[in-house]
CSV table of C-alpha atoms and ligand atoms in Angstrom, one decimal:
chain,number,residue,atom,x,y,z
A,1,UNK,CA,103.3,148.1,88.6
A,2,UNK,CA,101.6,148.0,91.8
A,3,UNK,CA,103.2,145.6,94.1
A,4,UNK,CA,100.6,143.9,96.4
A,5,UNK,CA,101.0,142.4,99.7
A,6,UNK,CA,98.8,140.8,102.0
A,7,UNK,CA,98.2,141.0,105.8
A,8,UNK,CA,95.4,139.6,107.1
A,9,UNK,CA,93.9,142.3,110.0
A,10,UNK,CA,90.6,142.7,112.1
A,11,UNK,CA,89.0,145.8,110.6
A,12,UNK,CA,86.3,145.6,112.9
A,13,UNK,CA,83.0,143.7,114.3
A,14,UNK,CA,79.7,143.2,113.3
A,15,UNK,CA,76.9,144.8,115.8
A,16,UNK,CA,77.3,142.9,119.1
A,17,UNK,CA,74.4,140.7,119.7
A,18,UNK,CA,72.3,140.3,122.6
A,19,UNK,CA,72.6,137.5,125.1
A,20,UNK,CA,69.9,134.9,125.4
A,21,UNK,CA,68.9,136.3,128.8
A,22,UNK,CA,68.6,139.6,127.3
A,23,UNK,CA,71.5,141.3,129.2
A,24,UNK,CA,73.3,142.8,126.4
A,25,UNK,CA,76.6,141.0,125.8
A,26,UNK,CA,79.5,143.6,125.3
A,27,UNK,CA,82.7,143.7,122.9
A,28,UNK,CA,86.3,143.0,124.7
A,29,UNK,CA,89.5,142.9,123.4
A,30,UNK,CA,93.0,142.0,124.9
A,31,UNK,CA,96.3,142.0,123.5
A,32,UNK,CA,99.8,140.5,123.9
A,33,UNK,CA,103.3,140.5,122.2
A,34,UNK,CA,105.2,137.7,124.1
A,35,UNK,CA,104.9,134.3,121.9
A,36,UNK,CA,105.6,133.4,118.7
A,37,UNK,CA,107.5,136.8,117.8
A,38,UNK,CA,104.2,138.3,117.2
A,39,UNK,CA,101.4,140.4,118.2
A,40,UNK,CA,98.2,138.6,119.5
A,41,UNK,CA,94.8,139.8,119.8
A,42,UNK,CA,91.5,138.6,121.3
A,43,UNK,CA,88.1,140.2,120.8
A,44,UNK,CA,85.3,138.7,122.0
A,45,UNK,CA,81.6,139.3,122.8
A,46,UNK,CA,81.0,138.2,126.2
A,47,UNK,CA,78.3,138.7,129.1
A,48,UNK,CA,80.6,140.1,131.6
A,49,UNK,CA,84.2,141.6,131.5
A,50,UNK,CA,85.4,139.4,134.5
A,51,UNK,CA,84.2,136.6,132.0
A,52,UNK,CA,86.4,137.7,129.2
A,53,UNK,CA,89.5,138.6,131.5
A,54,UNK,CA,89.2,135.2,132.7
A,55,UNK,CA,89.2,133.4,129.2
A,56,UNK,CA,91.8,136.0,127.9
A,57,UNK,CA,94.4,135.2,130.8
A,58,UNK,CA,93.6,131.2,130.0
A,59,UNK,CA,94.2,132.0,126.4
A,60,UNK,CA,97.5,133.8,126.9
A,61,UNK,CA,98.7,131.3,129.2
A,62,UNK,CA,98.1,128.5,126.8
A,63,UNK,CA,99.7,130.5,124.3
A,64,UNK,CA,102.9,131.0,126.4
A,65,UNK,CA,102.9,127.2,127.3
A,66,UNK,CA,103.0,126.5,123.3
A,67,UNK,CA,105.2,128.9,122.5
A,68,UNK,CA,108.1,127.6,124.9
A,69,UNK,CA,107.3,124.0,123.7
A,70,UNK,CA,107.7,124.6,120.0
A,71,UNK,CA,110.4,126.7,120.7
A,72,UNK,CA,113.6,125.5,118.8
A,73,UNK,CA,116.0,128.5,120.3
A,74,UNK,CA,115.4,128.6,124.1
A,75,UNK,CA,115.7,126.0,126.9
A,76,UNK,CA,113.0,126.2,129.8
A,77,UNK,CA,113.5,124.8,133.1
A,78,UNK,CA,112.2,121.5,133.4
A,79,UNK,CA,110.4,121.8,129.8
A,80,UNK,CA,111.5,118.9,126.9
A,81,UNK,CA,110.9,121.3,124.3
A,82,UNK,CA,111.7,121.3,120.4
A,83,UNK,CA,114.9,122.7,121.2
A,84,UNK,CA,115.5,119.5,123.5
A,85,UNK,CA,114.5,117.4,120.5
A,86,UNK,CA,117.2,118.9,118.3
A,87,UNK,CA,119.9,118.9,120.7
A,88,UNK,CA,119.2,115.5,121.2
A,89,UNK,CA,119.4,114.3,117.3
A,90,UNK,CA,121.4,111.1,116.9
A,91,UNK,CA,121.7,110.4,120.2
A,92,UNK,CA,118.0,109.6,122.3
A,93,UNK,CA,114.3,109.9,121.6
A,94,UNK,CA,112.9,112.4,123.8
A,95,UNK,CA,109.7,112.1,125.8
A,96,UNK,CA,107.7,115.3,125.2
A,97,UNK,CA,104.2,116.9,125.6
A,98,UNK,CA,101.2,115.2,123.6
A,99,UNK,CA,101.0,118.7,121.7
A,100,UNK,CA,104.1,118.8,120.2
A,101,UNK,CA,103.8,115.1,118.7
A,102,UNK,CA,100.7,116.3,117.6
A,103,UNK,CA,101.8,118.9,116.1
A,104,UNK,CA,105.0,116.9,114.5
A,105,UNK,CA,102.4,114.5,113.2
A,106,UNK,CA,100.1,117.1,111.5
A,107,UNK,CA,103.1,118.0,109.7
A,108,UNK,CA,104.7,114.9,108.5
A,109,UNK,CA,101.0,113.7,107.4
A,110,UNK,CA,100.8,117.4,105.2
A,111,UNK,CA,104.4,116.5,103.8
A,112,UNK,CA,103.1,114.3,100.9
A,113,UNK,CA,99.7,115.5,100.0
A,114,UNK,CA,101.7,119.1,100.4
A,115,UNK,CA,103.7,118.4,97.3
A,116,UNK,CA,106.6,118.0,99.8
A,117,UNK,CA,106.7,122.0,99.7
A,118,UNK,CA,106.3,121.9,103.6
A,119,UNK,CA,109.2,120.0,105.5
A,120,UNK,CA,109.9,120.5,109.0
A,121,UNK,CA,113.1,118.5,108.9
A,122,UNK,CA,114.5,121.2,106.6
A,123,UNK,CA,115.9,122.9,109.8
A,124,UNK,CA,119.5,123.0,109.0
A,125,UNK,CA,119.0,124.7,106.1
A,126,UNK,CA,116.6,127.4,107.3
A,127,UNK,CA,119.1,127.7,110.3
A,128,UNK,CA,121.8,129.1,107.4
A,129,UNK,CA,119.1,131.3,106.0
A,130,UNK,CA,118.2,132.5,109.4
A,131,UNK,CA,121.6,133.1,110.5
A,132,UNK,CA,122.4,134.9,107.4
A,133,UNK,CA,119.4,137.2,107.8
A,134,UNK,CA,120.3,138.1,111.4
A,135,UNK,CA,123.7,138.9,110.2
A,136,UNK,CA,122.5,141.0,107.6
A,137,UNK,CA,120.4,143.1,109.8
A,138,UNK,CA,123.1,143.5,111.9
A,139,UNK,CA,125.4,144.6,109.4
A,140,UNK,CA,123.4,145.2,106.2
A,141,UNK,CA,126.6,146.2,104.0
A,142,UNK,CA,127.9,142.7,104.3
A,143,UNK,CA,124.9,141.2,103.7
A,144,UNK,CA,125.4,137.8,101.8
A,145,UNK,CA,122.9,134.7,100.9
A,146,UNK,CA,124.3,131.2,102.0
A,147,UNK,CA,126.5,129.3,99.5
A,148,UNK,CA,124.4,127.1,97.3
A,149,UNK,CA,127.1,124.3,98.1
A,150,UNK,CA,126.7,124.9,101.7
A,151,UNK,CA,122.9,124.4,101.5
A,152,UNK,CA,122.8,121.5,99.6
A,153,UNK,CA,125.5,119.6,101.5
A,154,UNK,CA,122.6,119.8,104.5
A,155,UNK,CA,120.2,118.1,102.4
A,156,UNK,CA,121.2,114.2,103.6
A,157,UNK,CA,120.2,116.0,107.2
A,158,UNK,CA,116.8,117.1,105.9
A,159,UNK,CA,114.7,114.1,105.5
A,160,UNK,CA,111.4,114.1,107.2
A,161,UNK,CA,111.3,110.4,107.0
A,162,UNK,CA,114.2,110.3,109.9
A,163,UNK,CA,112.2,112.5,112.0
A,164,UNK,CA,110.8,109.2,114.1
A,165,UNK,CA,107.7,109.2,116.2
A,166,UNK,CA,107.0,106.7,119.2
A,167,UNK,CA,103.4,107.7,119.8
A,168,UNK,CA,103.0,104.8,122.4
A,169,UNK,CA,106.2,106.2,124.2
A,170,UNK,CA,105.0,109.9,123.4
A,171,UNK,CA,108.7,110.4,121.8
A,172,UNK,CA,110.3,112.0,118.9
A,173,UNK,CA,113.4,110.9,117.6
A,174,UNK,CA,115.6,112.7,115.4
A,175,UNK,CA,117.7,109.7,113.8
A,176,UNK,CA,120.8,111.4,112.6
A,177,UNK,CA,123.0,113.5,114.5
A,178,UNK,CA,122.7,117.4,112.7
A,179,UNK,CA,119.2,117.2,112.4
A,180,UNK,CA,117.0,119.8,113.1
A,181,UNK,CA,113.2,120.7,113.5
A,182,UNK,CA,112.1,124.0,112.3
A,183,UNK,CA,108.1,124.4,113.0
A,184,UNK,CA,107.9,127.6,112.0
A,185,UNK,CA,105.4,126.8,109.1
A,186,UNK,CA,102.6,125.5,111.5
A,187,UNK,CA,103.1,126.1,115.0
A,188,UNK,CA,101.6,129.3,115.0
A,189,UNK,CA,98.3,128.1,113.5
A,190,UNK,CA,98.5,125.1,115.4
A,191,UNK,CA,99.0,126.8,118.5
A,192,UNK,CA,96.2,129.0,118.0
A,193,UNK,CA,93.8,126.0,117.1
A,194,UNK,CA,95.0,123.9,120.4
A,195,UNK,CA,95.0,127.0,122.4
A,196,UNK,CA,90.9,127.3,121.0
A,197,UNK,CA,90.6,123.8,122.1
A,198,UNK,CA,91.8,123.9,125.4
A,199,UNK,CA,90.8,127.5,126.8
A,200,UNK,CA,87.8,127.7,128.9
A,201,UNK,CA,85.7,129.9,127.1
A,202,UNK,CA,82.5,129.7,129.6
A,203,UNK,CA,80.7,132.9,129.2
A,204,UNK,CA,82.5,134.0,126.0
A,205,UNK,CA,80.1,134.3,122.8
A,206,UNK,CA,81.9,134.5,119.5
A,207,UNK,CA,85.5,135.4,119.4
A,208,UNK,CA,88.2,136.0,117.1
A,209,UNK,CA,92.1,135.5,117.4
A,210,UNK,CA,94.5,137.6,115.2
A,211,UNK,CA,97.8,136.5,115.4
A,212,UNK,CA,99.9,138.3,113.4
A,213,UNK,CA,98.9,136.8,110.2
A,214,UNK,CA,96.7,133.9,111.4
A,215,UNK,CA,93.1,135.1,112.1
A,216,UNK,CA,90.7,132.4,113.6
A,217,UNK,CA,87.0,133.3,113.9
A,218,UNK,CA,85.6,131.1,116.7
A,219,UNK,CA,81.7,131.5,115.6
A,220,UNK,CA,80.5,135.0,114.5
A,221,UNK,CA,78.5,137.9,115.1
A,222,UNK,CA,75.5,138.0,112.4
A,223,UNK,CA,77.3,138.6,108.9
A,224,UNK,CA,80.8,137.1,110.3
A,225,UNK,CA,83.9,138.9,111.6
A,226,UNK,CA,85.0,141.4,109.1
A,227,UNK,CA,88.8,140.9,108.4
A,228,UNK,CA,90.4,142.9,106.0
A,229,UNK,CA,93.3,142.1,103.4
A,230,UNK,CA,95.7,144.8,103.1
A,231,UNK,CA,98.1,145.6,100.2
A,232,UNK,CA,101.9,146.2,100.8
A,233,UNK,CA,101.5,150.0,100.6
A,234,UNK,CA,99.5,150.2,103.5
A,235,UNK,CA,102.6,148.9,105.4
A,236,UNK,CA,104.1,152.4,104.4
A,237,UNK,CA,100.8,154.3,105.3
A,238,UNK,CA,99.2,153.9,102.2
A,239,UNK,CA,97.3,151.8,100.1
A,240,UNK,CA,94.1,149.8,100.0
A,241,UNK,CA,92.4,146.9,101.3
A,242,UNK,CA,92.9,144.4,98.8
A,243,UNK,CA,89.6,142.1,100.0
A,244,UNK,CA,87.4,142.3,103.1
A,245,UNK,CA,86.5,139.0,104.2
A,246,UNK,CA,83.3,137.9,106.1
A,247,UNK,CA,84.5,135.0,108.4
A,248,UNK,CA,82.4,132.8,110.7
A,249,UNK,CA,83.7,129.5,112.3
A,250,UNK,CA,86.5,130.0,110.0
A,251,UNK,CA,90.4,130.8,109.8
A,252,UNK,CA,92.3,132.8,107.6
A,253,UNK,CA,96.1,132.8,107.2
A,254,UNK,CA,98.7,134.7,105.2
A,255,UNK,CA,102.5,133.7,104.3
A,256,UNK,CA,104.2,136.4,102.6
A,257,UNK,CA,107.8,137.8,102.2
A,258,UNK,CA,107.4,141.2,103.4
A,259,UNK,CA,107.8,141.0,106.8
A,260,UNK,CA,110.9,138.6,107.3
A,261,UNK,CA,113.6,139.2,104.6
A,262,UNK,CA,116.8,140.6,104.2
A,263,UNK,CA,118.1,142.3,101.0
A,264,UNK,CA,121.7,141.6,99.5
A,265,UNK,CA,123.3,142.9,96.3
A,266,UNK,CA,120.0,144.0,95.3
A,267,UNK,CA,118.3,141.1,96.3
A,268,UNK,CA,115.5,140.7,98.3
A,269,UNK,CA,115.8,137.2,100.1
A,270,UNK,CA,112.3,135.9,102.1
A,271,UNK,CA,112.3,133.7,105.1
A,272,UNK,CA,109.9,130.6,103.4
A,273,UNK,CA,112.4,128.4,101.2
A,274,UNK,CA,111.6,126.2,98.5
A,275,UNK,CA,112.6,122.6,99.4
A,276,UNK,CA,113.4,121.9,95.7
A,277,UNK,CA,115.9,124.7,95.3
A,278,UNK,CA,116.9,125.5,98.7
A,279,UNK,CA,116.3,129.2,97.7
A,280,UNK,CA,113.7,131.5,98.9
A,281,UNK,CA,110.1,130.9,97.3
A,282,UNK,CA,109.8,133.6,94.8
A,283,UNK,CA,106.7,132.8,93.1
A,284,UNK,CA,104.6,135.4,94.8
A,285,UNK,CA,104.3,138.1,96.8
A,286,UNK,CA,101.7,136.8,99.6
A,287,UNK,CA,98.9,133.7,100.0
A,288,UNK,CA,96.2,134.0,102.2
A,289,UNK,CA,94.2,130.9,102.7
A,290,UNK,CA,90.5,130.8,104.4
A,291,UNK,CA,89.4,127.1,105.8
A,292,UNK,CA,88.0,125.6,109.2
A,293,UNK,CA,91.5,124.3,110.8
A,294,UNK,CA,94.0,127.0,111.8
A,295,UNK,CA,96.8,124.3,111.5
A,296,UNK,CA,95.8,123.2,108.4
A,297,UNK,CA,95.3,126.8,107.2
A,298,UNK,CA,98.9,127.5,108.2
A,299,UNK,CA,100.5,124.7,106.7
A,300,UNK,CA,98.7,125.3,103.0
A,301,UNK,CA,99.6,128.9,103.3
A,302,UNK,CA,103.1,128.2,103.6
A,303,UNK,CA,102.9,125.6,100.9
A,304,UNK,CA,100.7,127.3,98.4
A,305,UNK,CA,103.7,130.5,99.0
A,306,UNK,CA,106.3,127.6,97.7
A,307,UNK,CA,104.2,125.7,95.0
A,308,UNK,CA,103.1,126.5,91.6
A,309,UNK,CA,99.9,128.3,91.0
A,310,UNK,CA,97.9,125.4,89.6
A,311,UNK,CA,99.5,122.8,91.4
A,312,UNK,CA,98.4,125.2,94.7
A,313,UNK,CA,95.3,125.5,93.3
A,314,UNK,CA,94.7,121.8,93.3
A,315,UNK,CA,95.9,121.3,96.7
A,316,UNK,CA,93.6,123.9,98.4
A,317,UNK,CA,90.7,122.8,96.6
A,318,UNK,CA,91.2,119.0,97.4
A,319,UNK,CA,91.9,120.0,101.0
A,320,UNK,CA,88.2,122.2,100.6
A,321,UNK,CA,90.4,125.7,101.3
A,322,UNK,CA,90.2,128.7,99.2
A,323,UNK,CA,92.8,131.0,98.7
A,324,UNK,CA,94.2,134.2,97.1
A,325,UNK,CA,97.5,134.5,95.6
A,326,UNK,CA,99.2,137.9,94.8
A,327,UNK,CA,102.0,137.1,92.3
A,328,UNK,CA,105.5,139.0,92.3
A,329,UNK,CA,103.8,141.1,89.3
A,330,UNK,CA,100.8,142.6,91.3
A,331,UNK,CA,98.4,140.0,89.7
A,332,UNK,CA,95.6,138.4,92.0
A,333,UNK,CA,94.5,134.9,91.3
A,334,UNK,CA,91.9,133.1,93.4
A,335,UNK,CA,90.1,130.1,94.2
A,336,UNK,CA,86.4,130.4,92.8
A,337,UNK,CA,84.9,129.8,96.2
A,338,UNK,CA,86.6,132.9,97.7
A,339,UNK,CA,84.5,135.3,96.0
A,340,UNK,CA,81.6,133.9,98.3
A,341,UNK,CA,83.6,135.1,101.4
A,342,UNK,CA,84.3,138.8,100.2
A,343,UNK,CA,82.3,141.6,100.6
B,401,AMP,P1,104.7,130.8,107.5
B,401,AMP,O1,105.0,132.2,108.0
B,401,AMP,O2,103.9,130.2,108.2
B,401,AMP,O3,104.6,130.6,105.9
B,401,AMP,O4,106.1,130.0,107.7
B,401,AMP,C1,107.0,130.2,107.8
B,401,AMP,C2,108.4,129.8,108.6
B,401,AMP,O5,108.7,128.2,108.3
B,401,AMP,C3,110.0,130.3,108.2
B,401,AMP,O6,110.1,131.5,109.0
B,401,AMP,C4,110.7,129.0,108.8
B,401,AMP,O7,111.0,129.0,110.2
B,401,AMP,C5,109.9,128.0,108.1
B,401,AMP,N1,109.6,127.6,107.1
B,401,AMP,C6,110.6,128.2,105.7
B,401,AMP,N2,110.0,127.5,104.8
B,401,AMP,C7,109.9,126.3,104.8
B,401,AMP,C8,109.3,124.9,104.3
B,401,AMP,N3,109.8,125.1,103.0
B,401,AMP,N4,109.2,124.1,105.1
B,401,AMP,C9,108.7,124.1,106.2
B,401,AMP,N5,109.2,125.3,107.0
B,401,AMP,C10,109.7,126.2,106.3
B,402,MG,MG1,102.4,128.6,107.7
């Protein structure tokens, strides 16, 4: 049976439009690999190369700043970031940049409507899985999943209600020692959204950001940006596109278990953990969602990877988002409106 895997990938662009003043606008690209553990590519239709280079440099700098702010592994001189918040758990509230507060608030607000499937306070549990994955990659012969009792013992430290925000003071406080935020489910999507909002795009026409499974189409050339959704065989050098999407003013985000995982005793352990079982979510190979907000699409793609199909479908529809699921058996499911976005 064919097993599918999805990667949202920029295929190519529709023809570059002419600019208002009659000078042809050109298509430019710029990429970097130093943020969010992923390859980021910017493609834009711009009046001049200088305008594009300035925009791309600004966007890159914004992404670097956001990466540092949401980092739970590294400290940065003079910056109170997510690691500072984690290291101060049970001790003190930490004053942080408003963008970190905004990300945490967006995640907290999504928690209940999102079926409690995305929990940024699951950090202690996710850290055990992260360490098991790192050890397995280092020494595959001794790969092992964490013990279920060890995972369950951490549950009292994973209550999102214990993540306290004081908006007036601009602080985050993890109220119990040992608590730990993990922002991985939404950080990249939020960062793309924030960088789009804040980078200076003067002189830039429609542009497309592709950040490892997070794609944002800001405006669009005629007919939209063409985005290919790949099947798993492609990663091994063969296989077809599962779907081609035409996006204009929309974001597409994919969550899957094919990139970050480890194997132990013949079992594959993906990086998205079901908060109900504390085990990797095993319903799907991949889920791609499409909608207006990159942050919400990122939260939703993780949620839909965890939730049962019909619960996920109802959630996507309640938010006005479209989705494609690929089951472990290789079957495709999608929301009704998805077809209208496909070629
Ligand atoms: P994504 O690739 O956007 O689906 O996010 C996956 C990342 O989010 C993982 O690498 C973890 O850092 C984190 N994560 C995994 N499972 C969960 C969960 N149930 N709730 C919150 N964060 C999670
Ligand atoms: Mg996500």
